[in-house]
mmCIF file of C-alpha atoms and ligand atoms in Angstrom:
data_model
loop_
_atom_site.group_PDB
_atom_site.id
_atom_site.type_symbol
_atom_site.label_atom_id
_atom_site.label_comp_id
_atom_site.label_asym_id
_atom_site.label_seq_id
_atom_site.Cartn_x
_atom_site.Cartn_y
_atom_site.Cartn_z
ATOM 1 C CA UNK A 187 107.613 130.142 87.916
ATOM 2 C CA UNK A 188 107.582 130.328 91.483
ATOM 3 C CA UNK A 189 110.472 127.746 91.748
ATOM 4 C CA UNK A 190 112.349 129.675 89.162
ATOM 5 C CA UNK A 191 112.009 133.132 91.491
ATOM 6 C CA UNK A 192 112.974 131.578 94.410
ATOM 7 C CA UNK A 193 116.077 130.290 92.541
ATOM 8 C CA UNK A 194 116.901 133.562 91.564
ATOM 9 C CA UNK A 195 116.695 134.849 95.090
ATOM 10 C CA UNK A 196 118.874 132.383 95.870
ATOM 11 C CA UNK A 197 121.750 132.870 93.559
ATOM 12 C CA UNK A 198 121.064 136.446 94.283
ATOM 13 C CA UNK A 199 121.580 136.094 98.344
ATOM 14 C CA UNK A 200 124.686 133.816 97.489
ATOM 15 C CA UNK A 201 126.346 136.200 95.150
ATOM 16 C CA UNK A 202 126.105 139.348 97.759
ATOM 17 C CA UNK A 203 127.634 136.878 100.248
ATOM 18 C CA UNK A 204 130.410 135.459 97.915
ATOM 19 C CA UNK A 205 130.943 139.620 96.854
ATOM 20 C CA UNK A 206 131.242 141.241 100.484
ATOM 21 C CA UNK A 207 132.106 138.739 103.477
ATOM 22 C CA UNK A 208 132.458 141.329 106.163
ATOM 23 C CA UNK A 209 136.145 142.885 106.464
ATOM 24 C CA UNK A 210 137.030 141.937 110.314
ATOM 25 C CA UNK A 211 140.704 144.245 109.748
ATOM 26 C CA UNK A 212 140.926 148.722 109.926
ATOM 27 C CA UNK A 213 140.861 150.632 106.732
ATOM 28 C CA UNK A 214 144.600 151.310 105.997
ATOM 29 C CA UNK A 215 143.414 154.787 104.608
ATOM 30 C CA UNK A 216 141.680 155.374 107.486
ATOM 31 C CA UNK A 217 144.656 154.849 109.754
ATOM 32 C CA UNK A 218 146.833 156.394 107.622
ATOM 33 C CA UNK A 219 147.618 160.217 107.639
ATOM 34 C CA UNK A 220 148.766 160.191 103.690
ATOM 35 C CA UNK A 221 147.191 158.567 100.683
ATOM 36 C CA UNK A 222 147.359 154.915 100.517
ATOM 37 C CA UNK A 223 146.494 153.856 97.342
ATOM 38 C CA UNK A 224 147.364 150.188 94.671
ATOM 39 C CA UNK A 225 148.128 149.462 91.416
ATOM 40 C CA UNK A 226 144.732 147.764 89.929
ATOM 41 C CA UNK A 227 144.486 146.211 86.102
ATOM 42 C CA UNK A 228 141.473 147.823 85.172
ATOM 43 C CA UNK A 229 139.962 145.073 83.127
ATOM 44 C CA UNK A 230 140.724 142.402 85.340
ATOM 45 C CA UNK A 231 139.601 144.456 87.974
ATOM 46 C CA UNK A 232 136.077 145.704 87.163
ATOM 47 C CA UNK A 233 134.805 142.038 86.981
ATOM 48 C CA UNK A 234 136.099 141.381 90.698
ATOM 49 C CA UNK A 235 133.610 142.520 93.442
ATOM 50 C CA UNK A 236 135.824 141.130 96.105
ATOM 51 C CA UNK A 237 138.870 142.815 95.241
ATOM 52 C CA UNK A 238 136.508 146.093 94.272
ATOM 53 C CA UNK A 239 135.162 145.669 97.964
ATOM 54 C CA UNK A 240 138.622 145.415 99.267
ATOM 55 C CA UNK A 241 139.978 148.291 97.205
ATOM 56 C CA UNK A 242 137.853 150.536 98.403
ATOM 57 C CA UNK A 243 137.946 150.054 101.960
ATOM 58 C CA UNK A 244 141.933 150.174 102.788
ATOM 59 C CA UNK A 245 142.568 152.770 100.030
ATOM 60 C CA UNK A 246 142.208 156.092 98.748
ATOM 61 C CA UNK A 247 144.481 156.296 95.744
ATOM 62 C CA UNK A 248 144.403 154.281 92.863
ATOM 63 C CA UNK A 249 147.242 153.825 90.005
ATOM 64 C CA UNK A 250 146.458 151.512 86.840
ATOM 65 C CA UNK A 251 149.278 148.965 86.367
ATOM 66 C CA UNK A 252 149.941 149.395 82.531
ATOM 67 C CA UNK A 253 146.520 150.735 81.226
ATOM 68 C CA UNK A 254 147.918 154.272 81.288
ATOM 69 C CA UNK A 255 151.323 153.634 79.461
ATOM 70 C CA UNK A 256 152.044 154.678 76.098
ATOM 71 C CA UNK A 257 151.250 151.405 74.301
ATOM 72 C CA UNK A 258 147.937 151.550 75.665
ATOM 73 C CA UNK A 259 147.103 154.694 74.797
ATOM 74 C CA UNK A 260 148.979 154.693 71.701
ATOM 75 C CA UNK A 261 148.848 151.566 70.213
ATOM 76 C CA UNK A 262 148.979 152.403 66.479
ATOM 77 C CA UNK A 263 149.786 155.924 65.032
ATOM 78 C CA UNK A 264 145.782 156.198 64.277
ATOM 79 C CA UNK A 265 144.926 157.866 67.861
ATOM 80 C CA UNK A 266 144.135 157.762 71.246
ATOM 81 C CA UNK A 267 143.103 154.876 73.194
ATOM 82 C CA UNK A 268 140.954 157.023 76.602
ATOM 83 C CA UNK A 269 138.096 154.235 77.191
ATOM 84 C CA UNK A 270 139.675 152.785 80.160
ATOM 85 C CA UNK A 271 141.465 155.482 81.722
ATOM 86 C CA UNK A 272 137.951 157.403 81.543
ATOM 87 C CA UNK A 273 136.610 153.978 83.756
ATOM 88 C CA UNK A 274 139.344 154.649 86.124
ATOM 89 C CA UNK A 275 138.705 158.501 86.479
ATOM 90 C CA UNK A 276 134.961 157.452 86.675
ATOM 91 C CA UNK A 277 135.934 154.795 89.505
ATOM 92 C CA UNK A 278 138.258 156.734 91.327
ATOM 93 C CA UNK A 279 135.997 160.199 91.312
ATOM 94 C CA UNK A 280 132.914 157.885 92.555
ATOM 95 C CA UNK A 281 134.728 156.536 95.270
ATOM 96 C CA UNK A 282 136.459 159.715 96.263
ATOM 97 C CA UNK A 283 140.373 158.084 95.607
ATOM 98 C CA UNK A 284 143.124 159.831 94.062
ATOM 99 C CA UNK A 285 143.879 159.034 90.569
ATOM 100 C CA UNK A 286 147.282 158.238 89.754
ATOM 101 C CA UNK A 287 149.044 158.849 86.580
ATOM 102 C CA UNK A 288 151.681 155.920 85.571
ATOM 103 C CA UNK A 289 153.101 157.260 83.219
ATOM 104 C CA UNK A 290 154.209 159.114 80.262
ATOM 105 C CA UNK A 291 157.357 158.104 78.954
ATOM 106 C CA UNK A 292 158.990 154.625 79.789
ATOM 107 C CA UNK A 293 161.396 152.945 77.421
ATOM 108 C CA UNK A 294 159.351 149.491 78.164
ATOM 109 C CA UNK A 295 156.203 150.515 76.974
ATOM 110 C CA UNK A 296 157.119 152.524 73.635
ATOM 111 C CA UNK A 297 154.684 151.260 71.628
ATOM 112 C CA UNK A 298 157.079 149.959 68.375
ATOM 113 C CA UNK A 299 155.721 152.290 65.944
ATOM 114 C CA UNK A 300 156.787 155.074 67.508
ATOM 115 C CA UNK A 301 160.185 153.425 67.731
ATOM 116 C CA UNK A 302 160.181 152.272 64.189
ATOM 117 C CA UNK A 303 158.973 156.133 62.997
ATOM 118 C CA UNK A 304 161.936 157.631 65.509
ATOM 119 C CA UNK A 305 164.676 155.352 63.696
ATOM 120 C CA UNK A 306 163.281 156.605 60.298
ATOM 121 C CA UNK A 307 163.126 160.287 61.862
ATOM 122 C CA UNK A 308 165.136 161.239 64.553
ATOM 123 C CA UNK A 309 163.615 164.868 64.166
ATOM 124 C CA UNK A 310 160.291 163.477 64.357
ATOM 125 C CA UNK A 311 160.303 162.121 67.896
ATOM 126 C CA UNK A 312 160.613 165.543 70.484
ATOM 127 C CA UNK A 313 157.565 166.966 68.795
ATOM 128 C CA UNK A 314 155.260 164.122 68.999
ATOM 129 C CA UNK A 315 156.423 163.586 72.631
ATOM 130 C CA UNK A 316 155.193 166.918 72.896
ATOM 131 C CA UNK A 317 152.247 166.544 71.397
ATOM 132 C CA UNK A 318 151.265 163.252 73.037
ATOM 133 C CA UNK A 319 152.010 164.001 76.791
ATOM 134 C CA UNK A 320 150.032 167.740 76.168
ATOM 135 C CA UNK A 321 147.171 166.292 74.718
ATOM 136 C CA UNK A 322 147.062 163.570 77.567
ATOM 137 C CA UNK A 323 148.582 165.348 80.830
ATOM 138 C CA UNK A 324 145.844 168.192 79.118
ATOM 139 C CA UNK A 325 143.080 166.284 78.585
ATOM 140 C CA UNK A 326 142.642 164.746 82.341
ATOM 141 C CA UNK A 327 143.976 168.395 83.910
ATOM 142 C CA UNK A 328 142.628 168.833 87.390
ATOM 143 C CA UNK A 329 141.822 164.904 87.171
ATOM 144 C CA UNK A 330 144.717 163.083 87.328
ATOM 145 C CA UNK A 331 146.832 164.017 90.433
ATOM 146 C CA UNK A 332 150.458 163.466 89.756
ATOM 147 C CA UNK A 333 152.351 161.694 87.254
ATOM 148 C CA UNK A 334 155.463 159.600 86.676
ATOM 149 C CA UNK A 335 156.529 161.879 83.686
ATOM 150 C CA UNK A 336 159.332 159.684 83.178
ATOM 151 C CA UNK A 337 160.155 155.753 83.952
ATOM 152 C CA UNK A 338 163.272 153.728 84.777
ATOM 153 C CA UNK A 339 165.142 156.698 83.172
ATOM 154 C CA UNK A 340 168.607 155.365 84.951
ATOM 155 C CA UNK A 341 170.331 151.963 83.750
ATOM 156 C CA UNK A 342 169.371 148.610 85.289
ATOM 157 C CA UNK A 343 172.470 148.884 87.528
ATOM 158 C CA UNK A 344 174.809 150.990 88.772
ATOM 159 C CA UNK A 345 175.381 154.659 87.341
ATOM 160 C CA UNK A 346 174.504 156.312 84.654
ATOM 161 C CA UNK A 347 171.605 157.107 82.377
ATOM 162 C CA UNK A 348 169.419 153.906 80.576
ATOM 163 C CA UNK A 349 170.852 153.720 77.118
ATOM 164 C CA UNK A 350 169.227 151.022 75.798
ATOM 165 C CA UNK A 351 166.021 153.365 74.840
ATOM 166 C CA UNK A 352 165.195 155.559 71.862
ATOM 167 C CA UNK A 353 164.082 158.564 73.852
ATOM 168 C CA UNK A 354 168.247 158.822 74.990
ATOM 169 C CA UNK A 355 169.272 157.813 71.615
ATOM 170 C CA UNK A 356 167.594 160.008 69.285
ATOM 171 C CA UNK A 357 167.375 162.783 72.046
ATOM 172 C CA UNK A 358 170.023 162.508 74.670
ATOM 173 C CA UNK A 359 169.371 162.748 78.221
ATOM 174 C CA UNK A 360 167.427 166.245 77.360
ATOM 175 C CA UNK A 361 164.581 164.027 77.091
ATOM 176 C CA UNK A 362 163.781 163.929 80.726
ATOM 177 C CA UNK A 363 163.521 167.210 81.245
ATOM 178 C CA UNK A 364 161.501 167.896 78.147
ATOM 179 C CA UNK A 365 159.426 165.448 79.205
ATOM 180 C CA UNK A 366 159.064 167.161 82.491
ATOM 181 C CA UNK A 367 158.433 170.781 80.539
ATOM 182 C CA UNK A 368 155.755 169.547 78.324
ATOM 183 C CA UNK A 369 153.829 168.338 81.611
ATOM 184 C CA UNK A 370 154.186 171.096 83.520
ATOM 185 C CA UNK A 371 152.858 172.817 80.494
ATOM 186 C CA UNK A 372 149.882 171.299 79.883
ATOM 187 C CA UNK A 373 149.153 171.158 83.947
ATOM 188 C CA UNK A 374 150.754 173.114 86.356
ATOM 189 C CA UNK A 375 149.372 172.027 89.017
ATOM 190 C CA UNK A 376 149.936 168.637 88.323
ATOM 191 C CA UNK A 377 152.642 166.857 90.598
ATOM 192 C CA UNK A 378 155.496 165.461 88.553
ATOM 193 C CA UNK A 379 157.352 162.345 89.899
ATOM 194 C CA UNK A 380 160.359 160.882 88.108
ATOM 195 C CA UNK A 381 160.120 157.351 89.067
ATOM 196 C CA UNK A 382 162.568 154.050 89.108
ATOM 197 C CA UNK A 383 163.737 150.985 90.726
ATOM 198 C CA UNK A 384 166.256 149.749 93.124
ATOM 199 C CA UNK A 385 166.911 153.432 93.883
ATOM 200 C CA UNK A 386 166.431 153.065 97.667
ATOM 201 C CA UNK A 387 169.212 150.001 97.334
ATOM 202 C CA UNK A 388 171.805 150.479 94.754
ATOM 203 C CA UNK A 389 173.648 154.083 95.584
ATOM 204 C CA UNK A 390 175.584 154.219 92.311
ATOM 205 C CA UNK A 391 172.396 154.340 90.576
ATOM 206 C CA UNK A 392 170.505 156.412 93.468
ATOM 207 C CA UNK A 393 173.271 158.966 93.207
ATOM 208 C CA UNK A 394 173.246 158.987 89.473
ATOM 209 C CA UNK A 395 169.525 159.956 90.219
ATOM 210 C CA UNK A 396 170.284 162.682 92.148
ATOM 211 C CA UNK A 397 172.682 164.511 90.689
ATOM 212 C CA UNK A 398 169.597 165.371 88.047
ATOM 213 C CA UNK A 399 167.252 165.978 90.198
ATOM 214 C CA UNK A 400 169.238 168.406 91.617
ATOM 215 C CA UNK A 401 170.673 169.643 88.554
ATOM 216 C CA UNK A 402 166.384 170.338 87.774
ATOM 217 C CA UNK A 403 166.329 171.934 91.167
ATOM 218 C CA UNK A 404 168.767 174.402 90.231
ATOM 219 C CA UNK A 405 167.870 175.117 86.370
ATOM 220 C CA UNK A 406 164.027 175.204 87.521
ATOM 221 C CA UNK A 407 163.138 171.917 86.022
ATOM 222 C CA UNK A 408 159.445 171.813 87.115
ATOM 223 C CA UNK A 409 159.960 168.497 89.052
ATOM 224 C CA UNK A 410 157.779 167.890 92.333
ATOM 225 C CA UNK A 411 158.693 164.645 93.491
ATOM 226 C CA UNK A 412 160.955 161.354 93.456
ATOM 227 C CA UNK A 413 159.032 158.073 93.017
ATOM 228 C CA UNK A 414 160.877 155.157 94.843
ATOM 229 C CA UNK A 415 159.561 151.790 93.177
ATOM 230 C CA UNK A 416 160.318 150.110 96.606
ATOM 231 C CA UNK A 417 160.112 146.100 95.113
ATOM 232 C CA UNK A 418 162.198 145.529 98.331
ATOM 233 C CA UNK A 419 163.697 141.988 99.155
ATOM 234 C CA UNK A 420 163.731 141.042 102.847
ATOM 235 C CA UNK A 421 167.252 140.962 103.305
ATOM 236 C CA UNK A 422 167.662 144.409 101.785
ATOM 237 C CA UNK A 423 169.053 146.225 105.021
ATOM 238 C CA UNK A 424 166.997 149.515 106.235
ATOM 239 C CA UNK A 425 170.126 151.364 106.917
ATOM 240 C CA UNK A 426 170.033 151.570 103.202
ATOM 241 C CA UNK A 427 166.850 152.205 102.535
ATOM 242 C CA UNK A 428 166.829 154.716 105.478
ATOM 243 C CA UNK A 429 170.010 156.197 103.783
ATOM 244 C CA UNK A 430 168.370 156.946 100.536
ATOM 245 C CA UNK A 431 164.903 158.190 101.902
ATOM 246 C CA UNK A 432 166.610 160.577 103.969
ATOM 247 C CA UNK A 433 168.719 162.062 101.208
ATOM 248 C CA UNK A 434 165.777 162.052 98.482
ATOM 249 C CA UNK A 435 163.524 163.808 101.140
ATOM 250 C CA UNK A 436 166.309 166.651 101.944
ATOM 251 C CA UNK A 437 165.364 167.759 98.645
ATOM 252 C CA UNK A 438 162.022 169.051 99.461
ATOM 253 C CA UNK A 439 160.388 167.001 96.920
ATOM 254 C CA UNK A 440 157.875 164.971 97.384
ATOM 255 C CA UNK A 441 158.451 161.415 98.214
ATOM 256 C CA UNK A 442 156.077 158.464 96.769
ATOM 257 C CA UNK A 443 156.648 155.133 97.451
ATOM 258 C CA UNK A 444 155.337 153.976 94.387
ATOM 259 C CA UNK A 445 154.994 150.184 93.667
ATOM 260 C CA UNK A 446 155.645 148.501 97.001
ATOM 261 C CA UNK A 447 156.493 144.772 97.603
ATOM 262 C CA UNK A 448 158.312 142.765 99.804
ATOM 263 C CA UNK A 449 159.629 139.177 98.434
ATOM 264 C CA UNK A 450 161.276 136.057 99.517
ATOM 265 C CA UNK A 451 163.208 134.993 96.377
ATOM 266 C CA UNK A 452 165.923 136.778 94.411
ATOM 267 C CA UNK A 453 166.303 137.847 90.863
ATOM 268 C CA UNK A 454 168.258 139.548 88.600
ATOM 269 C CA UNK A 455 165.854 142.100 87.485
ATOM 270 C CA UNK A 456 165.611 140.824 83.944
ATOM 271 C CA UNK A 457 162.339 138.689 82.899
ATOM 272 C CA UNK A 458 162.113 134.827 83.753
ATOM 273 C CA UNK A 459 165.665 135.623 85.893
ATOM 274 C CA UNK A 460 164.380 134.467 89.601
ATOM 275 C CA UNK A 461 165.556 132.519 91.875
ATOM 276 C CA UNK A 462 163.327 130.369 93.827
ATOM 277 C CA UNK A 463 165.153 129.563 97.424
ATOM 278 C CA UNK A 464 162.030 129.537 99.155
ATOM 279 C CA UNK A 465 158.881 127.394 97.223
ATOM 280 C CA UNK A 466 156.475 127.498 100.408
ATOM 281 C CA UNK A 467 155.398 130.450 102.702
ATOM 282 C CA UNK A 468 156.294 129.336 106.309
ATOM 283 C CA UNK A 469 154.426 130.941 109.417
ATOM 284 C CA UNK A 470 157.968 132.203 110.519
ATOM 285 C CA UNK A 471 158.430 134.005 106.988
ATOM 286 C CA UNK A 472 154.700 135.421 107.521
ATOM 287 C CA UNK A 473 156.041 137.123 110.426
ATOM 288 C CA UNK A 474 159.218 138.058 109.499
ATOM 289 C CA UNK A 475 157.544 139.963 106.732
ATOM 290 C CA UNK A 476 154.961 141.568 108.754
ATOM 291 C CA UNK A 477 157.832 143.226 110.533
ATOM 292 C CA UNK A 478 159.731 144.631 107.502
ATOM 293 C CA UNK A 479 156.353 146.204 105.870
ATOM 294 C CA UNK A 480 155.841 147.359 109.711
ATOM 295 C CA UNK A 481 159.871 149.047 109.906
ATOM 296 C CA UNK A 482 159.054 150.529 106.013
ATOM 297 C CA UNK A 483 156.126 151.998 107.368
ATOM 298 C CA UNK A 484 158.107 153.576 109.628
ATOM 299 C CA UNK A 485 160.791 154.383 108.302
ATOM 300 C CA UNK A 486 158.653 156.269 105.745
ATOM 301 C CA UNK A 487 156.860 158.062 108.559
ATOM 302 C CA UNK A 488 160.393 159.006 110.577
ATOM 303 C CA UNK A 489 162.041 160.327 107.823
ATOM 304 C CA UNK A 490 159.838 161.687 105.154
ATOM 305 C CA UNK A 491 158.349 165.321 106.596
ATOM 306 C CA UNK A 492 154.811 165.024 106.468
ATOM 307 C CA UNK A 493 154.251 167.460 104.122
ATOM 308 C CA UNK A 494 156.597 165.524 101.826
ATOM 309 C CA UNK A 495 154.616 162.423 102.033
ATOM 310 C CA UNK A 496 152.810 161.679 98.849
ATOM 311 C CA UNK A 497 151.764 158.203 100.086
ATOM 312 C CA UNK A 498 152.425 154.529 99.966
ATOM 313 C CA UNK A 499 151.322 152.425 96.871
ATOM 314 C CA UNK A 500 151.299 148.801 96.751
ATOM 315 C CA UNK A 501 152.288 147.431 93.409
ATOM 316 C CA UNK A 502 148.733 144.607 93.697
ATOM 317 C CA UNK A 503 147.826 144.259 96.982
ATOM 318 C CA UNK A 504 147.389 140.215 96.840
ATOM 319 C CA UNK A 505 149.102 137.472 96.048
ATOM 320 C CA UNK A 506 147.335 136.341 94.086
ATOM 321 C CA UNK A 507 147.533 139.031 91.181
ATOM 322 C CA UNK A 508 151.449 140.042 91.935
ATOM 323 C CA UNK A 509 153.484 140.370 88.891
ATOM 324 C CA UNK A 510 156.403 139.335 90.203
ATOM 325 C CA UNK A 511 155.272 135.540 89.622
ATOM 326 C CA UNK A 512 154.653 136.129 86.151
ATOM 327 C CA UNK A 513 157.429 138.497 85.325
ATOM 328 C CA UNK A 514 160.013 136.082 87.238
ATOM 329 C CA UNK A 515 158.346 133.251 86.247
ATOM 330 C CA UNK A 516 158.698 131.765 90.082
ATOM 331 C CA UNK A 517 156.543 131.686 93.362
ATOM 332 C CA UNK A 518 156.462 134.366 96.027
ATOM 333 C CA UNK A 519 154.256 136.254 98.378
ATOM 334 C CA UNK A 520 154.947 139.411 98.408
ATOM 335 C CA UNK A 521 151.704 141.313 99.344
ATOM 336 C CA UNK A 522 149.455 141.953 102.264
ATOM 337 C CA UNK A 523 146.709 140.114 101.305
ATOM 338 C CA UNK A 524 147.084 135.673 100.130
ATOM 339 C CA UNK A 525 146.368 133.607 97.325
ATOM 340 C CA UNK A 526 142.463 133.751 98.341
ATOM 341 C CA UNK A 527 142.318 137.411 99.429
ATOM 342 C CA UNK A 528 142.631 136.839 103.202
ATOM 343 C CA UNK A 529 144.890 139.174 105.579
ATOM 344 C CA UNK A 530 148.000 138.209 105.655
ATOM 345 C CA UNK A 531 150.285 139.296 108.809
ATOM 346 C CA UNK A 532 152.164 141.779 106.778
ATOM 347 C CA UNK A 533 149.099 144.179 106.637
ATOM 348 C CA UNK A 534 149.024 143.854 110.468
ATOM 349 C CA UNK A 535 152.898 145.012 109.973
ATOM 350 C CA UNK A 536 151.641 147.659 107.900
ATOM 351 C CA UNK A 537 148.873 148.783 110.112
ATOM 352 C CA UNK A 538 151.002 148.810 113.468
ATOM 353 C CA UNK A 539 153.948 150.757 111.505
ATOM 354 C CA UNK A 540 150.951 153.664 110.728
ATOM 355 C CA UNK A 541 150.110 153.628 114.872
ATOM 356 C CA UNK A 542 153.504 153.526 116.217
HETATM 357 O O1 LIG B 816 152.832 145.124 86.806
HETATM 358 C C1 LIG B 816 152.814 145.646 85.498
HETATM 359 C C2 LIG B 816 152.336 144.573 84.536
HETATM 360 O O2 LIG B 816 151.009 144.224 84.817
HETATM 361 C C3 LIG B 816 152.463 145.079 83.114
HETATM 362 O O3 LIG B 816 152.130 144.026 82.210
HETATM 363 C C4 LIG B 816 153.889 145.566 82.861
HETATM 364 C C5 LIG B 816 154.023 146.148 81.455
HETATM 365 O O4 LIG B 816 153.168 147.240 81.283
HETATM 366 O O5 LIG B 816 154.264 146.551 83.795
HETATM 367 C C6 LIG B 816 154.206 146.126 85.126
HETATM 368 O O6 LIG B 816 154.526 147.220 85.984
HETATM 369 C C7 LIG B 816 155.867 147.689 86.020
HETATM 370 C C8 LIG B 816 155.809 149.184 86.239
HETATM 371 O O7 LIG B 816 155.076 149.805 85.223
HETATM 372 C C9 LIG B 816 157.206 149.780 86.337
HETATM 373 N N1 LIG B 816 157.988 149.138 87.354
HETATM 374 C C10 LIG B 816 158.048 147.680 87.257
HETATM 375 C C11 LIG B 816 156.636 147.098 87.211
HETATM 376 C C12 LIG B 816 156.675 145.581 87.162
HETATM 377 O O8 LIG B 816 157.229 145.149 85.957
#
């Protein structure tokens, strides 16, 4: 018996080592003067202790990589799926972080019944959006901070709207601002964030982007804020980054940085396209990184007013759980934190772009 408790003890002493090894780097949060916050998969995430530990020292704002999209919540026609999004209100209110909401309508994550039902009946699909993003954006009013009402609304590349959806095909590009309407309607206070990549690089699609948010601006759209992806590339030049910040944030609107990365590789946006020029992580590409998160950083802080700044997300915050290895199907490194959830130099290069 005694043997057996003394076991236990032991396992017991190990475990609260193995769970929080003492964090020797600042709070990023606490640095910060805006939210800081990561995209967490809740399921994955609620059995890690080291990456809970983690979490909740460097930030105070937490978005949920896919369990809040519309084939989560929606899987069949039968109802709603709240379970987890009720453990990430729980986790978030507990630890006093903002909750995130990622997001209503994006043409990746229409659950195929709803598509299947929409080809059968065009007129069925603006009334269930309706109904689906009130009875969500209404059920976690006063909960859920801000929401990317609508995803990736623009094409891939260059300008113009994405086509290649069923929200634009059965209901034109109306269904953006609709979208925004019904959210603003079910919360008003709720800040409303249309959201998409390769905004802050490609200016054909950027400008696309603004010519509707501007067009809201002037018809009274209720939109609050433009959500720049940010899955940045090192050789993407801040001029051009700096260029689109700068014109996004002379609209007043809040400005999110949304699902921050930094890679190595190239790709061509499409799943299993990457290119793998680099296949190990050199001490000179450690540093080289740490200095572009350090000049977003600031570049965020320079030209975003302060009362503009929503706050920086990191899409993952290690290695070790980035998407872009399984999306691309190749290596890379693009976080702050390694394969075994040590510092990397980039959060240094974060850190000393929140002093400067
Ligand atoms: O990183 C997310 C991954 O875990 C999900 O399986 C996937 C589908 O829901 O979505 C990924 O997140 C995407 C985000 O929602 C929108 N911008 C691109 C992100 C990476 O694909």
């Amino acid at each position: 018996m005694k043997i057996y408790s003394l076991l236990l003890i032991c396992i017991l002493c190990l475990s609260a080592c193995v769970s929080t090894p003492p964090i020797t780097v600042e709070s990023l949060h606490e640095v910060a003067d805006f939210p800081v916050g990561t995209s967490v998969r809740m399921n994955e995430f609620k059995k890690d202790p080291l990456t809970r530990a983690l979490q909740q020292y460097h930030f105070d704002s937490l978005t949920t990589g896919s369990d809040m999209k519309m084939h989560k919540v929606m899987p069949t026609e039968n109802g709603y799926y709240w379970k987890v999004i009720d453990e990430a209100v729980a986790y978030t209110q507990k630890h006093e972080q903002r909750l995130f909401g990622h997001n209503l309508i994006w043409h990746s994550s229409t659950p195929s019944w709803v598509v299947k039902k929409a080809r059968q009946n065009p007129q069925w699909l603006d009334g269930f959006m309706k109904e689906y993003i009130h009875t969500y954006v209404g059920r976690y009013k006063g909960v859920v901070d801000g929401w990317d009402v609508v995803n990736e609304g623009f094409a891939t590349k260059g300008a113009g709207y994405r086509t290649d959806t069923i929200w634009y095909q059965t209901l034109g590009p109306e269904y953006i601002e609709k979208a925004f309407r019904y959210a603003h309607e079910a919360d008003p206070d709720a800040i409303l964030f249309y959201n998409d990549f390769n905004i802050e690089r490609d200016l054909e699609k950027f400008n696309s982007m603004m010519v509707m948010v501007k067009d809201f601006q002037a018809r009274g759209v209720p939109i609050s804020g433009i959500g720049f992806q940010m899955h940045i590339r090192m050789d993407i030049p801040n001029e051009v980054i700096a260029h689109t910040l700068k014109q996004a944030a002379a609209t007043g609107l809040q400005i999110h940085l949304s699902e921050v990365d930094i890679i190595f590789n190239t790709h061509d946006d499409s799943r299993g396209g990457g290119i793998e020029n680099h296949r190990q992580l050199t001490e000179e590409m450690k540093l080289a990184q740490k200095k572009k998160y350090k000049e977003l950083v600031q570049m965020y802080r320079e030209i975003v007013p302060s009362e503009q700044q929503y706050g920086i997300t990191f899409w993952s915050f290690t290695d070790r759980d980035t998407w872009i290895r399984r999306f691309f199907n190749m290596i890379d490194w693009p976080t702050i934190y390694d394969d075994d959830l040590k510092p990397k130099p980039a959060l240094d290069g974060f850190l000393d772009g929140l002093r400067d």
